[in-house]
Coordinates of C-alpha atoms and ligand atoms in Angstrom, one line a residue:
M1 CA 135.4 93.3 145.5
G2 CA 138.0 91.3 146.3
Y3 CA 140.8 94.1 145.6
K4 CA 143.9 93.8 147.5
E5 CA 145.1 96.3 150.0
I6 CA 147.9 98.2 148.5
S7 CA 150.2 99.1 151.6
K8 CA 153.2 101.8 151.5
S9 CA 156.9 100.7 152.3
G10 CA 156.8 103.3 155.0
N11 CA 160.1 105.0 154.9
E12 CA 158.8 107.9 153.0
N13 CA 158.9 111.4 154.3
Y14 CA 155.3 112.3 154.1
N15 CA 153.9 115.5 155.8
L16 CA 151.3 113.2 157.1
L17 CA 152.6 110.5 158.9
D18 CA 150.4 108.9 161.2
Y19 CA 147.2 109.3 160.4
D20 CA 145.2 108.9 163.9
M21 CA 147.8 110.4 165.8
A22 CA 147.4 113.5 163.2
R23 CA 143.6 113.2 163.7
K24 CA 143.4 112.9 167.4
K25 CA 145.9 116.1 167.6
F26 CA 144.1 118.5 165.4
N27 CA 143.4 122.2 165.7
W28 CA 142.1 124.3 163.2
W29 CA 143.6 127.2 164.9
N30 CA 146.9 125.9 165.6
D31 CA 147.5 123.8 162.3
A32 CA 145.6 125.2 159.8
F33 CA 144.3 129.2 160.4
N34 CA 147.8 130.3 162.5
K35 CA 149.8 128.7 159.5
M36 CA 148.7 131.9 157.1
D37 CA 150.4 134.9 157.0
W38 CA 147.1 137.1 157.2
L39 CA 147.2 140.4 155.3
P40 CA 149.5 143.0 157.0
G41 CA 147.5 144.9 159.3
G42 CA 145.4 142.3 159.3
G43 CA 142.3 140.7 157.4
L44 CA 143.1 137.5 154.4
N45 CA 143.3 137.6 150.7
N46 CA 143.4 134.4 149.4
A47 CA 146.2 135.8 146.6
F48 CA 148.2 137.1 148.7
E49 CA 148.1 133.6 150.7
A50 CA 149.0 131.4 147.3
V51 CA 152.0 134.4 145.6
D52 CA 152.6 137.8 148.4
R53 CA 153.8 136.0 151.1
H54 CA 156.1 133.6 149.3
V55 CA 157.5 136.6 148.0
I56 CA 157.7 138.4 151.1
N57 CA 159.4 135.3 152.7
G58 CA 162.7 135.7 150.2
K59 CA 161.1 133.5 147.8
G60 CA 160.3 135.6 144.9
D61 CA 162.7 133.7 142.8
K62 CA 161.0 130.3 143.3
L63 CA 158.8 129.1 140.0
A64 CA 155.5 129.3 140.6
M65 CA 154.5 128.8 136.8
I66 CA 155.6 126.6 133.9
W67 CA 153.2 127.2 131.6
V68 CA 153.2 125.1 128.2
G69 CA 150.4 126.2 125.4
K70 CA 148.8 124.1 123.1
N71 CA 151.5 124.0 120.4
E72 CA 154.3 123.6 122.9
E73 CA 154.9 126.9 123.4
E74 CA 156.2 127.8 126.5
E75 CA 156.6 130.8 129.5
K76 CA 157.8 130.3 133.2
Y77 CA 156.8 133.0 136.0
T78 CA 158.5 133.3 138.9
Y79 CA 156.8 133.9 142.4
L80 CA 158.0 137.7 141.7
E81 CA 156.7 138.1 138.6
L82 CA 153.3 136.3 139.6
K83 CA 153.0 138.9 142.4
Q84 CA 153.6 142.1 139.5
K85 CA 151.7 140.9 137.1
S86 CA 148.5 139.9 139.4
D87 CA 149.2 143.3 141.4
N88 CA 149.4 144.6 137.6
F89 CA 146.2 143.8 136.8
G90 CA 144.8 144.5 140.2
S91 CA 145.9 148.0 139.7
V92 CA 143.7 147.5 136.6
M93 CA 140.4 146.1 138.0
R94 CA 140.9 149.4 140.6
N95 CA 141.0 152.0 137.7
L96 CA 137.7 150.4 136.4
G97 CA 135.9 151.2 139.7
I98 CA 135.7 147.7 141.1
K99 CA 134.3 147.4 144.3
R100 CA 134.4 144.3 146.8
G101 CA 131.7 141.7 145.6
D102 CA 132.0 142.7 142.3
K103 CA 131.4 139.8 140.0
V104 CA 134.0 139.0 137.4
F105 CA 133.9 136.2 134.8
I106 CA 136.5 134.6 133.3
F107 CA 136.1 132.9 130.1
M108 CA 139.4 131.6 128.6
D109 CA 141.2 128.6 127.5
R110 CA 144.1 127.8 130.0
L111 CA 146.1 131.1 129.2
P112 CA 148.6 132.2 131.9
E113 CA 146.3 135.5 131.8
L114 CA 143.5 133.7 133.4
Y115 CA 145.4 132.9 136.2
I116 CA 147.4 136.3 136.3
S117 CA 143.9 137.8 135.8
A118 CA 142.4 135.7 138.9
L119 CA 144.7 136.7 141.1
G120 CA 144.7 140.0 140.0
I121 CA 140.5 140.3 140.9
L122 CA 141.4 138.7 144.5
K123 CA 143.8 140.7 145.4
S124 CA 141.3 143.8 144.1
G125 CA 138.2 142.6 145.8
G126 CA 136.2 141.0 143.6
I127 CA 135.4 137.7 142.9
I128 CA 135.6 135.2 140.4
A129 CA 133.5 133.1 138.4
P130 CA 135.4 130.8 135.9
L131 CA 133.6 129.3 133.5
F132 CA 134.9 126.5 130.8
S133 CA 135.7 127.7 127.7
A134 CA 134.2 125.1 125.9
F135 CA 130.8 126.3 127.1
G136 CA 128.2 127.9 124.3
P137 CA 126.3 130.9 124.5
D138 CA 123.6 129.9 125.7
P139 CA 125.2 129.0 129.0
V140 CA 127.4 131.6 130.0
K141 CA 124.4 133.9 129.3
D142 CA 122.5 131.8 132.3
R143 CA 125.4 132.5 134.8
M144 CA 126.2 135.3 134.2
E145 CA 122.6 136.7 134.1
D146 CA 122.1 134.5 137.4
A147 CA 125.0 136.2 139.8
G148 CA 125.1 139.6 138.2
A149 CA 128.4 139.9 135.9
R150 CA 129.9 143.1 136.6
Y151 CA 132.8 142.5 134.3
L152 CA 134.2 139.4 131.5
I153 CA 137.6 138.7 130.9
T154 CA 137.7 136.7 127.4
T155 CA 139.8 136.4 124.2
P156 CA 138.7 137.6 120.9
E157 CA 137.8 134.1 119.4
L158 CA 135.8 133.5 122.4
R159 CA 134.2 137.1 122.5
Q160 CA 132.5 136.1 119.1
K161 CA 130.8 133.0 120.5
L162 CA 129.2 135.7 123.0
D163 CA 128.2 138.3 120.6
D164 CA 124.6 138.0 120.7
I165 CA 124.2 137.2 124.7
L166 CA 126.0 140.1 125.7
P167 CA 124.2 142.8 124.9
Q168 CA 121.4 141.4 127.2
I169 CA 123.9 141.2 130.7
K170 CA 122.4 144.5 132.1
T171 CA 124.5 144.2 134.9
L172 CA 127.7 143.8 132.6
K173 CA 130.1 146.7 132.7
N174 CA 133.3 146.2 131.4
V175 CA 134.6 143.3 128.8
I176 CA 138.5 142.7 128.8
I177 CA 139.9 141.1 125.6
V178 CA 143.3 139.3 126.0
N179 CA 144.8 139.0 122.8
K180 CA 147.4 136.8 123.2
D181 CA 150.8 137.2 121.6
S182 CA 148.8 139.8 119.1
R183 CA 147.1 136.7 117.6
Y184 CA 144.7 138.4 116.4
K185 CA 144.6 141.8 114.2
D186 CA 140.9 143.2 115.1
P187 CA 140.5 141.7 118.7
L188 CA 138.5 144.6 119.9
Q189 CA 135.0 145.1 119.0
K190 CA 132.6 148.1 120.0
G191 CA 133.0 149.2 124.2
D192 CA 135.7 146.2 125.0
L193 CA 139.0 147.4 126.4
S194 CA 142.6 145.7 125.4
Y195 CA 143.6 143.6 128.4
E196 CA 147.6 144.5 126.6
D197 CA 147.3 147.6 126.7
L198 CA 145.2 148.2 130.5
M199 CA 148.2 146.5 131.5
Q200 CA 150.8 148.9 130.3
S201 CA 149.3 151.7 130.6
C202 CA 149.0 151.2 134.8
C203 CA 151.6 149.9 137.3
E204 CA 151.8 147.3 139.9
D205 CA 154.2 149.2 141.8
K206 CA 151.3 151.8 143.2
F207 CA 149.0 148.4 144.2
E208 CA 147.6 148.0 147.8
I209 CA 145.7 144.3 147.9
E210 CA 142.3 145.2 148.9
H211 CA 141.8 144.5 153.1
T212 CA 139.4 141.3 152.8
T213 CA 138.7 139.7 155.3
Q214 CA 138.3 135.8 155.9
Y215 CA 134.6 136.4 155.3
D216 CA 134.4 137.9 151.8
F217 CA 133.2 136.4 149.0
A218 CA 136.1 135.4 146.8
I219 CA 134.7 132.7 144.4
I220 CA 131.7 131.9 142.6
H221 CA 131.3 128.3 141.1
Y222 CA 128.9 126.6 139.4
T223 CA 128.5 123.1 139.9
S224 CA 129.0 120.2 137.2
G225 CA 125.0 119.4 136.5
S226 CA 125.5 115.7 137.2
T227 CA 122.5 116.0 139.0
G228 CA 120.4 118.6 137.6
K229 CA 120.3 122.4 136.5
P230 CA 123.9 123.7 138.3
K231 CA 124.0 125.6 141.2
G232 CA 126.3 128.7 141.9
V233 CA 128.5 128.2 144.9
L234 CA 130.0 131.2 146.9
H235 CA 132.9 130.5 148.5
R236 CA 134.9 132.9 150.8
H237 CA 138.8 133.5 151.0
Q238 CA 138.8 131.3 154.5
A239 CA 138.5 128.2 152.5
V240 CA 142.1 129.2 151.1
I241 CA 143.0 127.8 154.9
Q242 CA 141.8 124.3 154.3
Q243 CA 143.1 124.6 150.5
W244 CA 146.7 124.9 152.1
L245 CA 146.2 122.3 154.3
T246 CA 144.9 119.6 152.0
G247 CA 147.2 120.2 149.5
K248 CA 149.5 119.8 151.9
L249 CA 148.4 116.5 153.7
A250 CA 146.2 114.9 151.1
L251 CA 148.4 115.8 147.6
D252 CA 151.1 116.2 150.2
F253 CA 152.6 119.4 148.5
T254 CA 155.9 120.6 149.6
P255 CA 158.2 123.2 148.1
E256 CA 160.3 120.9 145.4
D257 CA 157.7 119.5 144.0
I258 CA 156.5 120.0 140.2
Y259 CA 152.4 119.0 140.3
F260 CA 150.3 119.1 137.5
C261 CA 146.3 119.4 137.8
T262 CA 145.1 118.4 135.0
A263 CA 141.4 120.0 135.7
D264 CA 140.1 123.7 134.6
P265 CA 139.3 126.4 136.4
G266 CA 135.8 126.7 135.2
W267 CA 135.4 123.5 137.8
V268 CA 136.0 124.1 141.5
T269 CA 138.9 121.5 141.5
G270 CA 140.8 123.7 138.9
T271 CA 140.7 126.6 141.2
S272 CA 141.0 124.8 144.7
Y273 CA 143.9 122.2 143.4
G274 CA 144.7 124.5 140.4
I275 CA 145.5 127.4 141.8
L276 CA 145.0 128.1 145.4
A277 CA 146.7 124.9 146.9
P278 CA 149.8 124.8 145.3
W279 CA 150.8 127.9 145.1
T280 CA 149.8 128.4 148.9
N281 CA 152.3 125.5 149.7
G282 CA 154.7 126.8 147.1
V283 CA 154.7 124.2 144.6
T284 CA 156.4 124.8 141.0
Q285 CA 153.1 124.5 139.1
L286 CA 152.6 122.7 135.0
I287 CA 149.9 123.8 133.4
Y288 CA 149.3 122.6 130.1
E289 CA 146.5 124.7 128.0
G290 CA 145.5 121.3 125.8
G291 CA 143.3 118.8 126.8
F292 CA 143.4 114.9 127.1
G293 CA 146.0 113.3 125.3
A294 CA 147.9 110.2 126.4
Q295 CA 150.7 110.4 124.8
S296 CA 150.9 115.1 125.3
W297 CA 150.3 114.3 129.1
Y298 CA 153.7 111.1 129.4
K299 CA 155.9 114.0 127.2
L300 CA 155.2 116.9 130.1
I301 CA 155.6 114.4 132.9
E302 CA 158.6 113.5 131.7
K303 CA 159.8 116.8 130.3
Y304 CA 159.4 118.8 133.1
K305 CA 159.8 116.2 135.9
V306 CA 156.6 116.3 137.3
T307 CA 156.5 114.6 140.9
I308 CA 152.6 115.0 142.0
W309 CA 149.7 114.6 139.8
Y310 CA 145.8 114.9 140.4
T311 CA 143.8 114.0 137.8
A312 CA 140.0 112.6 137.8
P313 CA 138.7 109.2 137.1
T314 CA 137.4 109.9 133.3
A315 CA 140.8 110.4 132.6
V316 CA 142.2 107.7 134.1
R317 CA 139.7 105.0 132.5
L318 CA 141.2 106.9 129.2
L319 CA 144.7 106.1 129.6
M320 CA 143.7 102.5 130.8
R321 CA 142.0 102.5 127.2
A322 CA 145.6 103.7 125.6
G323 CA 146.9 101.1 127.1
G324 CA 150.2 100.5 129.0
K325 CA 152.1 99.9 125.8
I326 CA 153.0 103.7 125.2
I327 CA 153.7 104.3 128.8
E328 CA 157.0 102.2 128.4
K329 CA 158.1 104.9 125.9
F330 CA 158.2 107.5 128.9
D331 CA 160.2 108.4 132.0
F332 CA 158.5 108.7 134.9
S333 CA 161.0 107.8 137.4
S334 CA 160.4 111.6 138.7
L335 CA 156.5 111.1 139.8
R336 CA 155.7 110.5 143.5
F337 CA 152.2 110.5 143.7
I338 CA 149.2 110.6 141.7
G339 CA 145.6 111.4 142.4
S340 CA 142.2 111.7 141.6
V341 CA 138.9 113.4 142.2
G342 CA 135.7 114.2 140.3
E343 CA 133.9 110.9 140.4
P344 CA 134.3 107.6 142.0
L345 CA 137.3 105.8 140.5
N346 CA 136.8 102.4 140.1
P347 CA 139.5 99.7 142.1
E348 CA 140.7 98.1 138.6
A349 CA 141.9 101.8 137.8
V350 CA 143.7 102.0 141.6
V351 CA 145.4 98.4 140.7
W352 CA 146.1 99.6 137.2
G353 CA 147.8 102.7 138.0
N354 CA 150.0 100.4 140.1
E355 CA 151.2 98.1 138.0
N356 CA 151.5 101.1 135.2
Y357 CA 153.2 103.8 137.2
G358 CA 155.1 102.2 139.5
L359 CA 152.1 104.3 142.0
P360 CA 148.6 103.0 142.8
I361 CA 146.2 106.1 142.2
H362 CA 144.6 108.1 145.6
D363 CA 141.4 108.7 145.4
N364 CA 139.9 111.3 147.1
W365 CA 136.1 112.9 148.0
W366 CA 135.0 116.7 148.3
Q367 CA 132.2 118.5 146.6
T368 CA 132.1 122.0 144.7
E369 CA 130.2 122.7 148.1
T370 CA 132.6 121.6 150.4
G371 CA 135.7 124.1 148.8
A372 CA 138.5 121.6 149.4
I373 CA 139.2 118.1 150.1
M374 CA 137.2 116.1 153.1
C375 CA 138.0 112.4 152.4
A376 CA 141.5 111.2 151.2
N377 CA 143.9 108.1 150.5
F378 CA 146.4 109.7 152.0
P379 CA 150.4 108.7 150.8
S380 CA 151.4 107.1 153.5
M381 CA 148.1 105.2 154.3
P382 CA 147.1 101.5 153.2
I383 CA 144.8 101.8 150.1
R384 CA 141.6 100.3 149.9
P385 CA 140.7 99.9 146.0
G386 CA 137.6 101.3 145.9
S387 CA 137.7 103.6 149.1
M388 CA 137.7 107.1 149.0
G389 CA 139.8 107.0 152.0
R390 CA 139.3 108.6 155.3
P391 CA 138.2 111.8 156.5
I392 CA 140.7 115.1 157.1
P393 CA 141.8 115.7 160.4
G394 CA 139.8 118.7 161.7
I395 CA 137.0 117.2 159.8
E396 CA 133.9 114.9 161.1
M397 CA 132.0 112.3 158.5
S398 CA 129.2 110.0 159.0
V399 CA 127.1 108.1 157.0
I400 CA 123.4 108.4 158.2
D401 CA 119.9 107.3 158.1
E402 CA 116.9 108.9 157.5
N403 CA 116.6 110.3 161.1
Y404 CA 120.2 111.6 160.8
E405 CA 120.9 109.0 162.7
P406 CA 124.7 107.0 162.2
V407 CA 124.1 103.8 160.5
P408 CA 125.5 100.7 161.6
V409 CA 129.5 99.5 160.1
G410 CA 129.1 98.3 156.5
E411 CA 125.6 99.2 155.8
I412 CA 124.6 102.3 153.2
G413 CA 122.9 105.7 154.2
A414 CA 123.4 109.3 153.3
L415 CA 126.8 111.0 153.9
A416 CA 126.6 113.7 156.1
V417 CA 129.3 115.6 157.3
R418 CA 129.8 118.3 160.1
P419 CA 129.6 122.0 159.3
G420 CA 131.9 124.2 160.1
W421 CA 134.6 123.2 158.2
P422 CA 136.7 126.7 156.6
S423 CA 135.9 125.7 153.1
M424 CA 132.6 125.1 153.0
M425 CA 129.8 126.8 150.7
Y426 CA 128.6 130.5 152.5
A427 CA 125.4 129.8 149.7
Y428 CA 123.9 128.7 146.5
W429 CA 123.4 132.2 144.9
E430 CA 119.9 133.3 145.3
K431 CA 118.9 129.2 146.4
D432 CA 118.5 129.6 150.0
E433 CA 116.0 127.5 150.6
M434 CA 118.4 125.0 148.8
Y435 CA 121.2 126.0 150.9
N436 CA 118.8 125.0 154.2
S437 CA 117.4 122.2 152.5
R438 CA 120.9 120.6 152.7
F439 CA 121.8 121.2 156.5
K440 CA 119.8 119.3 158.6
K441 CA 120.3 118.4 162.6
G442 CA 123.5 119.5 163.0
W443 CA 124.7 117.9 159.6
Y444 CA 124.7 118.6 156.2
I445 CA 123.8 116.3 153.6
T446 CA 126.3 115.6 151.0
G447 CA 123.5 113.9 148.7
D448 CA 125.8 111.2 147.8
Q449 CA 125.3 107.7 149.3
A450 CA 128.1 106.0 150.9
S451 CA 129.5 103.6 153.7
M452 CA 132.0 103.1 156.1
D453 CA 134.4 100.2 156.8
E454 CA 135.5 99.3 160.5
D455 CA 138.4 100.5 160.1
G456 CA 136.9 104.2 159.0
Y457 CA 137.3 104.2 155.6
F458 CA 134.2 105.2 153.3
W459 CA 133.1 103.8 150.5
F460 CA 131.2 105.8 147.6
Q461 CA 128.3 103.9 147.1
G462 CA 126.3 106.6 144.0
R463 CA 124.3 110.1 144.1
A464 CA 120.8 109.6 146.4
D465 CA 118.9 110.1 142.8
D466 CA 121.2 107.2 141.7
V467 CA 120.7 104.0 144.1
I468 CA 118.5 101.4 142.7
N469 CA 116.3 99.2 144.7
T470 CA 115.9 96.3 143.4
A471 CA 113.9 93.9 144.9
G472 CA 114.5 94.7 148.2
H473 CA 118.1 95.5 147.9
L474 CA 120.1 98.8 147.9
V475 CA 122.5 98.5 144.7
G476 CA 124.9 101.5 144.1
P477 CA 125.9 101.8 140.5
F478 CA 129.5 102.4 141.5
E479 CA 130.4 98.8 142.2
V480 CA 128.5 97.4 139.1
E481 CA 130.1 99.9 136.5
S482 CA 133.0 99.0 138.3
A483 CA 133.1 95.0 137.7
L484 CA 131.4 96.0 134.1
I485 CA 135.1 97.8 133.4
E486 CA 136.8 94.3 135.0
H487 CA 135.9 93.2 131.8
P488 CA 138.4 93.5 128.8
A489 CA 136.0 94.6 126.4
V490 CA 134.0 97.3 128.5
A491 CA 136.0 100.7 128.5
E492 CA 133.1 102.6 130.5
A493 CA 129.6 101.8 132.3
G494 CA 127.3 104.0 133.1
V495 CA 124.3 102.5 135.7
I496 CA 120.6 103.0 136.1
G497 CA 117.8 101.0 137.5
K498 CA 115.1 101.0 135.4
P499 CA 111.3 101.0 136.8
D500 CA 110.1 96.9 136.9
P501 CA 107.0 96.1 137.6
I502 CA 108.1 93.2 140.3
A503 CA 111.2 94.0 140.9
M504 CA 110.3 98.1 141.6
E505 CA 113.6 98.5 139.5
I506 CA 115.8 96.2 137.6
V507 CA 120.0 97.1 137.1
K508 CA 120.4 98.2 133.2
A509 CA 124.0 99.0 132.1
F510 CA 124.9 101.1 128.9
V511 CA 128.9 100.1 128.2
T512 CA 131.1 101.9 125.7
L513 CA 133.5 99.5 124.2
N514 CA 136.9 99.2 123.6
P515 CA 139.1 98.8 120.2
D516 CA 138.9 95.7 118.9
F517 CA 135.3 94.9 120.1
K518 CA 132.2 95.1 118.6
P519 CA 128.6 95.3 120.5
S520 CA 126.9 92.0 119.7
K521 CA 124.0 89.9 121.2
N522 CA 127.2 87.4 122.3
L523 CA 129.0 90.2 124.3
S524 CA 126.0 91.1 126.1
R525 CA 125.4 87.8 127.5
E526 CA 129.1 87.3 128.4
L527 CA 129.0 90.4 130.1
I528 CA 125.8 90.1 132.4
K529 CA 127.1 86.6 132.7
F530 CA 131.0 87.9 134.4
S531 CA 128.9 90.7 136.1
R532 CA 127.1 87.8 137.9
S533 CA 130.8 86.0 138.9
K534 CA 131.7 88.8 140.2
L535 CA 129.0 89.9 141.6
S536 CA 125.4 88.5 143.1
A537 CA 123.2 87.8 140.2
G538 CA 120.6 89.9 142.4
I539 CA 122.6 93.0 141.8
A540 CA 124.2 91.5 138.6
P541 CA 122.4 94.0 135.0
R542 CA 119.9 92.2 133.6
E543 CA 120.0 94.5 130.7
I544 CA 123.0 95.8 128.8
D545 CA 122.9 98.2 125.9
F546 CA 126.2 99.8 123.9
V547 CA 126.4 103.0 123.2
D548 CA 129.4 104.9 121.3
I549 CA 129.6 107.8 123.3
M550 CA 128.9 107.9 127.4
P551 CA 126.8 111.2 127.9
K552 CA 129.1 112.8 130.6
T553 CA 129.2 116.5 131.3
R554 CA 131.9 118.5 130.4
S555 CA 134.1 118.1 134.0
G556 CA 134.3 114.2 132.9
K557 CA 131.5 112.7 134.9
I558 CA 129.2 110.1 133.6
M559 CA 125.4 111.6 133.6
R560 CA 123.4 108.9 134.7
R561 CA 120.2 111.2 135.0
L562 CA 120.8 111.5 131.2
L563 CA 120.8 107.5 130.5
K564 CA 117.7 107.2 132.6
A565 CA 116.1 110.0 130.6
R566 CA 116.7 108.7 127.6
E567 CA 115.6 105.1 128.9
L568 CA 112.2 106.3 130.0
G569 CA 112.0 108.5 127.3
L570 CA 111.6 111.2 129.4
P571 CA 112.4 115.1 129.1
E572 CA 116.4 115.1 129.3
G573 CA 116.4 118.1 131.7
D574 CA 119.4 120.9 131.7
I575 CA 122.0 119.8 129.9
S576 CA 123.7 122.8 129.7
T577 CA 127.0 120.9 130.7
L578 CA 127.0 117.9 128.6
E579 CA 129.8 117.5 126.4
E580 CA 129.6 117.3 122.8
D581 CA 131.7 115.5 120.8
Ligands
ATP601 P1 125.7 118.8 140.7 O1 125.7 119.1 142.1 O2 125.5 120.1 140.0 O3 124.6 117.8 140.2 P2 128.7 117.3 141.1 O4 127.5 116.6 141.8 O5 128.4 116.3 139.8 O6 127.3 118.2 139.9 P3 130.4 118.4 141.6 O7 130.4 119.4 143.1 O8 131.8 119.4 140.5 O9 129.3 118.3 140.7 O10 131.3 117.0 142.1 C1 130.6 116.9 143.4 C2 130.5 115.3 143.0 O11 131.2 114.3 142.2 C3 130.3 114.5 144.9 O12 129.1 114.7 145.6 C4 130.0 113.0 144.5 O13 129.1 112.8 144.1 C5 131.2 113.4 143.2 N1 132.2 112.8 143.4 C6 133.6 113.3 143.8 N2 134.3 113.4 144.0 C7 134.5 111.5 143.9 C8 135.2 110.2 144.5 N3 136.4 110.4 145.3 N4 134.1 109.5 144.7 C9 133.0 109.1 144.3 N5 132.3 110.3 144.2 C10 132.9 111.5 144.4
MG602 MG1 126.5 118.0 143.1

């Protein structure tokens, strides 16, 4: 869309300096598996790799976590403290009788105890199932029932939300309540256990990590529900190998970094890149309990001298809406890398970052199913705004047609990956048929549509279901949305194909407006004209509707299937992950 490539200075000391060479020479065993410490006596445990090995290697005093609460409270934990506390919780779980493979749901705000308990559970051989704390009772019940939850860790206020549903979870053995700083006077209900009491009565020095192997299950994550009912994706301890590798190569982690990941552990980014990738790489991680806020995020970056920041397009678009003026009030000189994932990152946003933070935003692509980054704009590589970059060394990606053959350069097809990467999902929980349907003729079919250019950069086009067929053209909604948000009036855009007797489908856009702009027929006409000037007339939207709120998943993705269902008066389907405003 006419955006110039953003080249890099080239004199930085990035972990990956020569992409082509790294890719050519890459060997999973030497360059990744062998870089883990592995458990004494054999086996692999992701929490051991994230925490304990640094302590064993003499880095116990290093700061692992800086936690900032909603009210700006602050707690700091070294790797040694994180080890001791997670051992302590591992002992607690052991005493409660946890068995390898038991599922432990964690339903909590981003408190330090979330991270400590997650690590402790992984060390005791359990499977963690973190859920976003804004969920209502029904989505929690669905997921706990679906997975067969054995334990639940939560807080008094969130526990109250679940009063009616918990008795219905027949597999549930214990509920553990975290009453941080004794905030609640009467935190426990009948049968509940107190996290603080359990931790106090049980000491970490007797704890021995479960001898998990790389093939043991570690995490179950429910997908975002952008395309339909969320699926439970099961991952193994082995995934940590690729999480470590991509943290190093795609996000450029070094032990000197202060890293801020804005994702919640209820979504895969919040565990893969909010727990495992940063800590296996020995960085200091800033964890903020609060949600989005331009001012509060900027303050944190300045105060804690954040060097690497990993966020999502929805947040970037909100930051753009908040404007460049407020950036001037903060010192961003510590920042050296910004990454984004979760949705397509509009080229406008990449360029805006470059102009306003002095750093372009690096898009990378992956899914709950892939467990770790698969394709990235690496720090040393020129950025082509709108592209999600090139595959991680060791990963083979392709764009294929309906016969599973690669399509010519530049053409749109199904984005596919050669199976066998370390962080590949092991299963969709109890959905074998669906799992099997994703593997065809030696490819994992991602469900996304993309194209690849002559230099091997991948360009996201849309979800397979979202690609629009209009008068014989295949149109990716992303391209149209990106053109629309270049207009100063438009904050966000969601584009769908609306059935049409002649063209098969026409392109229809839903937009939210920036402050100071009001919906009008004139504006709608202007936006159509504007998109025509950016795109060809056949691709530009024929209809535009103004909406107050863009329907999004709680993880911040535009729900085009909902825009479409509403437009056509069809049932809305599963809306358990719909963000309520
Ligand atoms: P569900 O599978 O339940 O429909 P979901 O696919 O949104 O939800 P996730 O696994 O959280 O659930 O998201 C992965 C998807 O997000 C990818 O398949 C892709 O469609 C989109 N995505 C992630 N990163 C990018 C990116 N950098 N560019 C474009 N799309 C992306
Ligand atoms: Mg998906």
